[in-house]
Short mmCIF file of C-alpha atoms and ligand atoms in Angstrom, two decimals:
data_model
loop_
_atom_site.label_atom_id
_atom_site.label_comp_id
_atom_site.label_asym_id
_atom_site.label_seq_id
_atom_site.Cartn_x
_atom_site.Cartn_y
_atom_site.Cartn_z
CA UNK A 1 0.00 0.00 0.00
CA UNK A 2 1.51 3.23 -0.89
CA UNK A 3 -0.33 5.80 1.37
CA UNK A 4 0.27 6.63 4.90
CA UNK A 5 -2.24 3.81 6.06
CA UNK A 6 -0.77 0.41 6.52
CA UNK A 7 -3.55 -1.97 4.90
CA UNK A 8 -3.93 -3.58 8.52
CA UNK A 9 -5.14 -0.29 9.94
CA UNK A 10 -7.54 -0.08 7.10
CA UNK A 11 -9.19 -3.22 6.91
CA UNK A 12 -9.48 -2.95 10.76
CA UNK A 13 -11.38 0.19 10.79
CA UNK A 14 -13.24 -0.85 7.84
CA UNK A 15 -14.28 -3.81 9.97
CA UNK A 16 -15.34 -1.33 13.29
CA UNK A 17 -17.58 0.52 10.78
CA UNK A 18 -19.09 -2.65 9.66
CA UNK A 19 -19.98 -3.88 13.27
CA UNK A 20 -21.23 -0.42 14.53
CA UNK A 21 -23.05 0.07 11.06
CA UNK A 22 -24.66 -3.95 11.73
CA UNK A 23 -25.57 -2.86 15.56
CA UNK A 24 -26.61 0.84 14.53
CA UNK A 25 -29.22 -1.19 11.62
CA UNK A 26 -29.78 -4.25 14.40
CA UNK A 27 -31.32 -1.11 17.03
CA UNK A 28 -32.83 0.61 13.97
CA UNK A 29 -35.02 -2.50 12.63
CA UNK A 30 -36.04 -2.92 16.15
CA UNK A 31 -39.35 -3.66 17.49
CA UNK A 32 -39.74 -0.29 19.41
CA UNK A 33 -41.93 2.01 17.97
CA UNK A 34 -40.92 5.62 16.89
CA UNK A 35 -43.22 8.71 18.07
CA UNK A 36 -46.30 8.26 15.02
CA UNK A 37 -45.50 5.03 14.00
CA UNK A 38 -48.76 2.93 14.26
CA UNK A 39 -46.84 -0.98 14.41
CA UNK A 40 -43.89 -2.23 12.87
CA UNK A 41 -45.56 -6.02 11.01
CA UNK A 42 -42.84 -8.72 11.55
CA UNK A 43 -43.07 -9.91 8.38
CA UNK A 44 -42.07 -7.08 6.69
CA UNK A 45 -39.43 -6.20 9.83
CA UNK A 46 -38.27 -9.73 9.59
CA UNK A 47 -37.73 -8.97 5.52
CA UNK A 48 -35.67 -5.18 5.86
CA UNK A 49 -33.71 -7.43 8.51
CA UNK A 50 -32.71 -10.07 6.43
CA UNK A 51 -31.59 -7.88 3.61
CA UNK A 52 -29.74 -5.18 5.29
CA UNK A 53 -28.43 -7.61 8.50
CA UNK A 54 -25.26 -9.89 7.92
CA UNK A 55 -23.40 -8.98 4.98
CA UNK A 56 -21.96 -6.29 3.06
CA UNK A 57 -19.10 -4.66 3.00
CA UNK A 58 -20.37 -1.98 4.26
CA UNK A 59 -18.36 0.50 1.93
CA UNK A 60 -20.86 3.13 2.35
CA UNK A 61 -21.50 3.70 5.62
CA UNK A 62 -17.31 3.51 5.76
CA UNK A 63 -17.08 6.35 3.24
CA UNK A 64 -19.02 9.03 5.04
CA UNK A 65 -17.27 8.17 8.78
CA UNK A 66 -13.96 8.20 6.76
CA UNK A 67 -14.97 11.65 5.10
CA UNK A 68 -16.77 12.83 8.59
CA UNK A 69 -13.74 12.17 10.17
CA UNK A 70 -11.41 14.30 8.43
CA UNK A 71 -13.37 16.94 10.07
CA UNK A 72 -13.68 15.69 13.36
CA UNK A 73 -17.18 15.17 13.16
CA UNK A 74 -18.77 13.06 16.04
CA UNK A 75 -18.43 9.61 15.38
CA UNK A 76 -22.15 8.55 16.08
CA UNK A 77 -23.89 10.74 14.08
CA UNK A 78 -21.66 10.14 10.90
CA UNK A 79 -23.10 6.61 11.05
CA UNK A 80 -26.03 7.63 11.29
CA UNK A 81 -25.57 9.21 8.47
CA UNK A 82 -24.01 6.09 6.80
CA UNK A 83 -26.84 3.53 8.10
CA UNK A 84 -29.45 6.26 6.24
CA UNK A 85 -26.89 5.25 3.00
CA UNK A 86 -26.75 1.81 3.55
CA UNK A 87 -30.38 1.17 3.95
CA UNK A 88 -30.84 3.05 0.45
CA UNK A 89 -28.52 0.90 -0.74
CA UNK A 90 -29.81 -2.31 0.28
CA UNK A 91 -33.37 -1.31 -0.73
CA UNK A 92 -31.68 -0.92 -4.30
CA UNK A 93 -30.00 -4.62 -3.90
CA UNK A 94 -33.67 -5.86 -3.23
CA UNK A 95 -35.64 -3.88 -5.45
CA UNK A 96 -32.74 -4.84 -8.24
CA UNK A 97 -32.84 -8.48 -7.72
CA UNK A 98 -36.52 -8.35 -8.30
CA UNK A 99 -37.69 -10.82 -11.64
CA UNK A 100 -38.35 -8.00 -13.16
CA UNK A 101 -35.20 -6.26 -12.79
CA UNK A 102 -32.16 -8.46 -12.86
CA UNK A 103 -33.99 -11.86 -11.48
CA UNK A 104 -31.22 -13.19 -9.58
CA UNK A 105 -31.12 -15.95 -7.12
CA UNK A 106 -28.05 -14.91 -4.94
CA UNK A 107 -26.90 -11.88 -3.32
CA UNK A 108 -24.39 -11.94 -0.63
CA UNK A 109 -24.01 -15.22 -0.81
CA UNK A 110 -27.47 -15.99 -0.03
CA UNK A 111 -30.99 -16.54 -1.60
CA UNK A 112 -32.44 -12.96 -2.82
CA UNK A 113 -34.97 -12.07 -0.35
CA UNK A 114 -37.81 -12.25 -3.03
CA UNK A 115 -36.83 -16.18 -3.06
CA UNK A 116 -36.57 -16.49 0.58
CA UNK A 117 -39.93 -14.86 1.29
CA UNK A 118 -42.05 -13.73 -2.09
CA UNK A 119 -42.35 -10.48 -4.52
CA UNK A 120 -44.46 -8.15 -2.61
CA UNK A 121 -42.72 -8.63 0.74
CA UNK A 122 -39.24 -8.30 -1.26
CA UNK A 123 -41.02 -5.25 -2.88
CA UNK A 124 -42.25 -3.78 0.63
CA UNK A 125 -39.17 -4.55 1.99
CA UNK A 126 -36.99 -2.51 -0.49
CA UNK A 127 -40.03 0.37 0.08
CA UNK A 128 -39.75 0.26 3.93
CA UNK A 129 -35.88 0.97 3.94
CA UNK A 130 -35.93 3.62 1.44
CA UNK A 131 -38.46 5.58 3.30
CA UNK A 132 -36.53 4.60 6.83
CA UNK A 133 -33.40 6.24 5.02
CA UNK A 134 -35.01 9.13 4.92
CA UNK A 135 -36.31 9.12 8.84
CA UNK A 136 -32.71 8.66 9.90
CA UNK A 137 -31.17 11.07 7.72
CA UNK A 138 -33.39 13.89 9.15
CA UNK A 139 -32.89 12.88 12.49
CA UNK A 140 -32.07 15.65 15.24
CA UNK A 141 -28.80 13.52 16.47
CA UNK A 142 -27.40 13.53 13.02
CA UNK A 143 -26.54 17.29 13.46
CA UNK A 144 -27.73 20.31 16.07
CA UNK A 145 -28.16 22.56 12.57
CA UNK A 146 -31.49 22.11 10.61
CA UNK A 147 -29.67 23.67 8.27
CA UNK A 148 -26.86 20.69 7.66
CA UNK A 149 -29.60 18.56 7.98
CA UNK A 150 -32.06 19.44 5.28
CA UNK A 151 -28.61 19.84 3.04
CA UNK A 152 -27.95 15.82 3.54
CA UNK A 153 -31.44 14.97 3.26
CA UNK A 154 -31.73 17.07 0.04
CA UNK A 155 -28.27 15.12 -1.59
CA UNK A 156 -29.85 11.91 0.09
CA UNK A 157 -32.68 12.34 -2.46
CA UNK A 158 -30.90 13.33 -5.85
CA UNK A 159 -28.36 11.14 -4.92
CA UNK A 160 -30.60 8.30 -4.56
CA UNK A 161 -34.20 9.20 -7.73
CA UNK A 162 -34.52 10.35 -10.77
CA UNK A 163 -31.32 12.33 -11.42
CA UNK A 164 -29.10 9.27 -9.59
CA UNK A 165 -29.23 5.97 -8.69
CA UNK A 166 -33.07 5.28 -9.98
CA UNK A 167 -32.64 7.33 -13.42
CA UNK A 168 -29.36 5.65 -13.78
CA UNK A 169 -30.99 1.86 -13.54
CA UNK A 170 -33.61 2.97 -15.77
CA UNK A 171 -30.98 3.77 -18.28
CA UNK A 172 -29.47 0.45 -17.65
CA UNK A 173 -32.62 -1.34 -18.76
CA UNK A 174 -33.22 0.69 -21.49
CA UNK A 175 -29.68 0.18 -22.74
CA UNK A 176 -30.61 -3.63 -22.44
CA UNK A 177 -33.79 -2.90 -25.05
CA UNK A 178 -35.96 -3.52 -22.16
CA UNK A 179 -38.74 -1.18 -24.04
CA UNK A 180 -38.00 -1.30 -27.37
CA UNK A 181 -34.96 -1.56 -29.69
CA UNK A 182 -31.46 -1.04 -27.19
CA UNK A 183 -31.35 2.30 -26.66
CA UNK A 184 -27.54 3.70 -27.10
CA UNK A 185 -25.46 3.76 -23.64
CA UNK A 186 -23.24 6.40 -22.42
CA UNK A 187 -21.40 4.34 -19.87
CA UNK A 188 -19.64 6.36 -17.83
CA UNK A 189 -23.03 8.39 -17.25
CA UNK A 190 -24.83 5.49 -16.57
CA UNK A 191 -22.59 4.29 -14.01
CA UNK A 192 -22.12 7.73 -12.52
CA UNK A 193 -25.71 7.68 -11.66
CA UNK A 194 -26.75 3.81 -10.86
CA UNK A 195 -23.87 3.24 -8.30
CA UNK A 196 -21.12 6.52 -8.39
CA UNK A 197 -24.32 8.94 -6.79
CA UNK A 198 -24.61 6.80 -3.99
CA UNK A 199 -20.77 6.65 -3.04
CA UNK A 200 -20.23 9.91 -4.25
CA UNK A 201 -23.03 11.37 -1.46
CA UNK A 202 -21.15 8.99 1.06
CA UNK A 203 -18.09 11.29 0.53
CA UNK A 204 -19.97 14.70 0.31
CA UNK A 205 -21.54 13.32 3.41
CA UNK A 206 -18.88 14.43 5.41
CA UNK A 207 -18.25 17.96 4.31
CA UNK A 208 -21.47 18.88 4.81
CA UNK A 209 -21.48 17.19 8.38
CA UNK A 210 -18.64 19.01 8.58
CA UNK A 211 -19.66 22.23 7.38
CA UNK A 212 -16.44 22.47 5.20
CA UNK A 213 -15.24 25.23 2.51
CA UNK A 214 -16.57 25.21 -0.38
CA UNK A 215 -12.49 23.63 -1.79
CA UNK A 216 -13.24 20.83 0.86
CA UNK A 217 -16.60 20.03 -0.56
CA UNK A 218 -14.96 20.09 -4.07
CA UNK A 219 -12.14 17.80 -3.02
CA UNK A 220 -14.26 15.21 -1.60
CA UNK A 221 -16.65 15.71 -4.89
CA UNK A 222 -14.01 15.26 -7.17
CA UNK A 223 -12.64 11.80 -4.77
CA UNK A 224 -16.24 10.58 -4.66
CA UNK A 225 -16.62 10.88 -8.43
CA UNK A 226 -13.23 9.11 -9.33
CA UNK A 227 -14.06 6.59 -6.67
CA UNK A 228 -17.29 5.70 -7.52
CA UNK A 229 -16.25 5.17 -11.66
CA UNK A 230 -13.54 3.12 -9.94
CA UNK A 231 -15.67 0.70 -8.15
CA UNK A 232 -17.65 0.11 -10.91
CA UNK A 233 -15.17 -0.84 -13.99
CA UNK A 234 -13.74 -3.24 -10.63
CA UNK A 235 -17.31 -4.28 -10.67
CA UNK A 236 -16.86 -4.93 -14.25
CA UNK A 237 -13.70 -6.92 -14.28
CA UNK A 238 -15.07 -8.89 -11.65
CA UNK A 239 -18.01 -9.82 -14.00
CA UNK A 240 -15.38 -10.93 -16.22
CA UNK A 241 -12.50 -12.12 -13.89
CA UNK A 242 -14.01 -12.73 -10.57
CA UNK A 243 -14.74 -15.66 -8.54
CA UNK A 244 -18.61 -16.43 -8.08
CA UNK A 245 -17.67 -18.13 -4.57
CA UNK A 246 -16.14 -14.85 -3.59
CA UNK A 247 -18.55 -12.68 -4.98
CA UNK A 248 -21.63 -14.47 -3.75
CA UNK A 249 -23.07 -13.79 -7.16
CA UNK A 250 -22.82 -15.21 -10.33
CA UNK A 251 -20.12 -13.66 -12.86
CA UNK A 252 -20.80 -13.68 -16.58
CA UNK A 253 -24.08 -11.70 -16.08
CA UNK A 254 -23.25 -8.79 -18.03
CA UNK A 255 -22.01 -10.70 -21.21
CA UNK A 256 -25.13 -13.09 -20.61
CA UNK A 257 -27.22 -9.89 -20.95
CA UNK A 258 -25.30 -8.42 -24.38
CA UNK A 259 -24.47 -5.43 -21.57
CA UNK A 260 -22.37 -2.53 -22.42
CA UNK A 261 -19.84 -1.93 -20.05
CA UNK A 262 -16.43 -0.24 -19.17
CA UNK A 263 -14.88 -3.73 -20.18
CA UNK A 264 -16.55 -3.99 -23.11
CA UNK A 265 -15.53 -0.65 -24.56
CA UNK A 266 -12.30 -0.13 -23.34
CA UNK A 267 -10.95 -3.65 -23.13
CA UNK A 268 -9.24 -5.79 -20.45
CA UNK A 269 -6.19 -4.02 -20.46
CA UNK A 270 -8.00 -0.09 -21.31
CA UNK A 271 -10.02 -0.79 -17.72
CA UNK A 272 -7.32 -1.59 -16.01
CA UNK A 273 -5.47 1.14 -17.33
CA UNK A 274 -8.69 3.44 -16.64
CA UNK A 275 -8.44 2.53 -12.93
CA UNK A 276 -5.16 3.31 -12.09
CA UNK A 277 -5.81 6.94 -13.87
CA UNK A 278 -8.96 7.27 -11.34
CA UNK A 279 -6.54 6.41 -8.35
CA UNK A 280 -4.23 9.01 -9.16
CA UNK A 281 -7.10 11.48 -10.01
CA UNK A 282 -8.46 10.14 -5.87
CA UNK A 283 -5.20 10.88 -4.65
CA UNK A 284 -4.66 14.36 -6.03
CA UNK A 285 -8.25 15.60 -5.04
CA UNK A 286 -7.02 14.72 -1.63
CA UNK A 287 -4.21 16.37 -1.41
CA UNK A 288 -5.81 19.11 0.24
CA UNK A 289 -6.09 17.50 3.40
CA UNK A 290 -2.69 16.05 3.63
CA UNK A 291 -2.34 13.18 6.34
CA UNK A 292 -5.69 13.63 6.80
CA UNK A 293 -6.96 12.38 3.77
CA UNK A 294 -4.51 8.51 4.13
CA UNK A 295 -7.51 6.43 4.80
CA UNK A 296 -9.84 7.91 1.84
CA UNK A 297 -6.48 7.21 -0.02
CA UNK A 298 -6.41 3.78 1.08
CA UNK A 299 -10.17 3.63 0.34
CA UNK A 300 -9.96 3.88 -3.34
CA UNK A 301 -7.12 1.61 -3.23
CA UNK A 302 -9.36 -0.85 -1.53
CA UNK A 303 -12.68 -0.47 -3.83
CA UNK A 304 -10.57 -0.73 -7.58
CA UNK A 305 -8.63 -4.02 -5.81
CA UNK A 306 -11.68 -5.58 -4.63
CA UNK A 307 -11.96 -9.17 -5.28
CA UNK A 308 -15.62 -9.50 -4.05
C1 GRG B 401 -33.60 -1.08 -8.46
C2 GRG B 401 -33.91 1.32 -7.77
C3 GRG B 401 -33.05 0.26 -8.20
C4 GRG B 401 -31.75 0.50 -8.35
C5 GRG B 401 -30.78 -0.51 -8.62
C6 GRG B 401 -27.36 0.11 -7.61
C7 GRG B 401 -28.40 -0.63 -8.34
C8 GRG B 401 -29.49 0.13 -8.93
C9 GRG B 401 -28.37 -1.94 -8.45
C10 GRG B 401 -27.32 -2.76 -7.89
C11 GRG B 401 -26.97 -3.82 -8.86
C12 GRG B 401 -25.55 -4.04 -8.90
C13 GRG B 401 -25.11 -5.39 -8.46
C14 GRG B 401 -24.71 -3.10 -9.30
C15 GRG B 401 -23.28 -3.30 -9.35
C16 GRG B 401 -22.55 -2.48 -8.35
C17 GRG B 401 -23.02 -2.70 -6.98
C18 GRG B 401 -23.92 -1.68 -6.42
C19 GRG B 401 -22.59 -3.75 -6.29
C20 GRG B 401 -22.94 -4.04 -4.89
O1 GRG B 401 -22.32 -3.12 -4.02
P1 GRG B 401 -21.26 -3.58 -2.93
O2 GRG B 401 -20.14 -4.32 -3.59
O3 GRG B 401 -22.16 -4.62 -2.13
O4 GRG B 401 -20.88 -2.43 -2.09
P2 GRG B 401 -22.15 -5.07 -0.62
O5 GRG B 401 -22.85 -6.41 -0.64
O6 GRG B 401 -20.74 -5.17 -0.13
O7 GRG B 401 -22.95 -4.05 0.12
#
């Protein structure tokens, strides 16, 4: 590892974030009612449980303590912040794994929750943690300021609908000629929106918890943007080069499915190549925080070398 973070610090706070962000969600999904809430029905509890409980990487939640932390933001209410992220992002695993979405049988190693229980509660499910998200994220313990929070509830959204991660996945299936002839696919914009939006807001997360300059907020921007196109060619190669045991998915999906992808327009070699440009591009945006900024360094590091 060539940053200032030796890759057994990293993967050891990568693995605190994943505990507190498992026994933040555990206390979350809970049965105790919230102030207006009428009763929680166990089937669907059981459901957001077994979809957001007991795997993951937790990558998201990780990026906005990492980026919180840079400005010595409080600990517990930067994952907050990051369980409001990681329950949009498992509602998107759900909702994506539906039949009539990608129809897959595994995710995480295990049977998709629509197999394990049925469509509609798989449906609910993915409904129930979308609109939790958004009860967390506008939480009075995620910051004193209404200000900061109505700012991370407002990226929360546009991160997450039309102009992100929902628009981009429409795109996707269009591009597929879900609805018609294939419609033409601008990669990079695609991916920017389907999965970049959501790790992007995990590093803007922190500058606004942080109530940074506007050359912080760009720095992090401009990390979160590289990052996220980095993750996702990895994602790529790992369609094409990864292990399914490892993955806990199956690999060959995107070739099964005619997809266009960063491998398939720029070659083995030409994503590879693409990567490495995005971790120098990571590294530089950084470079305004100096030591500071080690473990986001060591965080794009970890996302392009993936193996699962
Ligand atoms: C259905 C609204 C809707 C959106 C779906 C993001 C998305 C859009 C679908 C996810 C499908 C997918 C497998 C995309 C590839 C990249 C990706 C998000 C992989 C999974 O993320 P990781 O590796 O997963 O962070 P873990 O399991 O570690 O949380």
């Amino acid at each position: 590892m060539t940053t200032g973070t030796a890759l057994s610090d990293f993967t050891q706070r990568l693995d605190q974030t994943a505990e507190d962000t498992e026994a933040l969600l555990g206390r979350l999904l809970s049965d105790t009612l919230l102030p207006d809430e009428i009763a929680r029905p166990k089937r669907l509890m059981d459901a957001m449980r077994y979809s957001s409980l007991g795997g993951g990487k937790r990558l998201r939640p990780f990026l906005v303590v990492e980026s919180s932390a840079v400005f010595g933001v409080p600990r517990d209410s930067a994952l907050l912040a990051g369980a409001a992220l990681e329950c949009i992002h498992c509602y998107s695993l759900i909702h994506d794994d539906l039949p009539a979405m990608d129809n897959s049988d595994l995710r995480r190693g295990r049977p998709t929750l629509h197999k394990k229980t049925d469509d509609a509660t798989a449906i609910l499910a993915g409904d129930g943690l979308l609109t939790l998200a958004f009860d967390i994220i506008s939480r009075d313990e995620i910051h004193k300021d209404p200000t900061v929070r109505l700012l991370l509830t407002r990226a929360l959204a546009r991160a997450s609908g039309l102009g992100g991660m929902v628009g981009g996945q429409m795109l996707d299936l269009a591009g597929e000629g879900r609805f018609g002839d294939r419609e033409p696919v601008d990669v990079a914009r695609l991916q920017q929106m389907k999965t970049g939006a959501l790790l992007r807001y995990g590093c803007i997360a922190g500058a606004i918890l942080g109530q940074s300059t506007s050359a912080q907020y760009q720095a992090l921007d401009d990390y979160g943007r590289a990052l996220g196109e980095a993750f996702q060619i990895a994602d790529d190669l790992l369609d094409v080069e990864g292990d399914a045991a490892a993955l806990g998915k199956q690999t060959g999906q995107d070739a099964a499915l005619g997809k266009t992808t960063f491998v398939t327009q720029l070659g083995i070699a030409g994503a590879k190549q693409r990567v490495s440009d995005l971790l120098a591009r990571a590294d530089s945006a950084l470079s305004i925080f100096g030591a500071k900024g080690d473990v986001l360094r060591a965080a794009a590091r970890f996302v392009a070398e993936r193996k699962n």
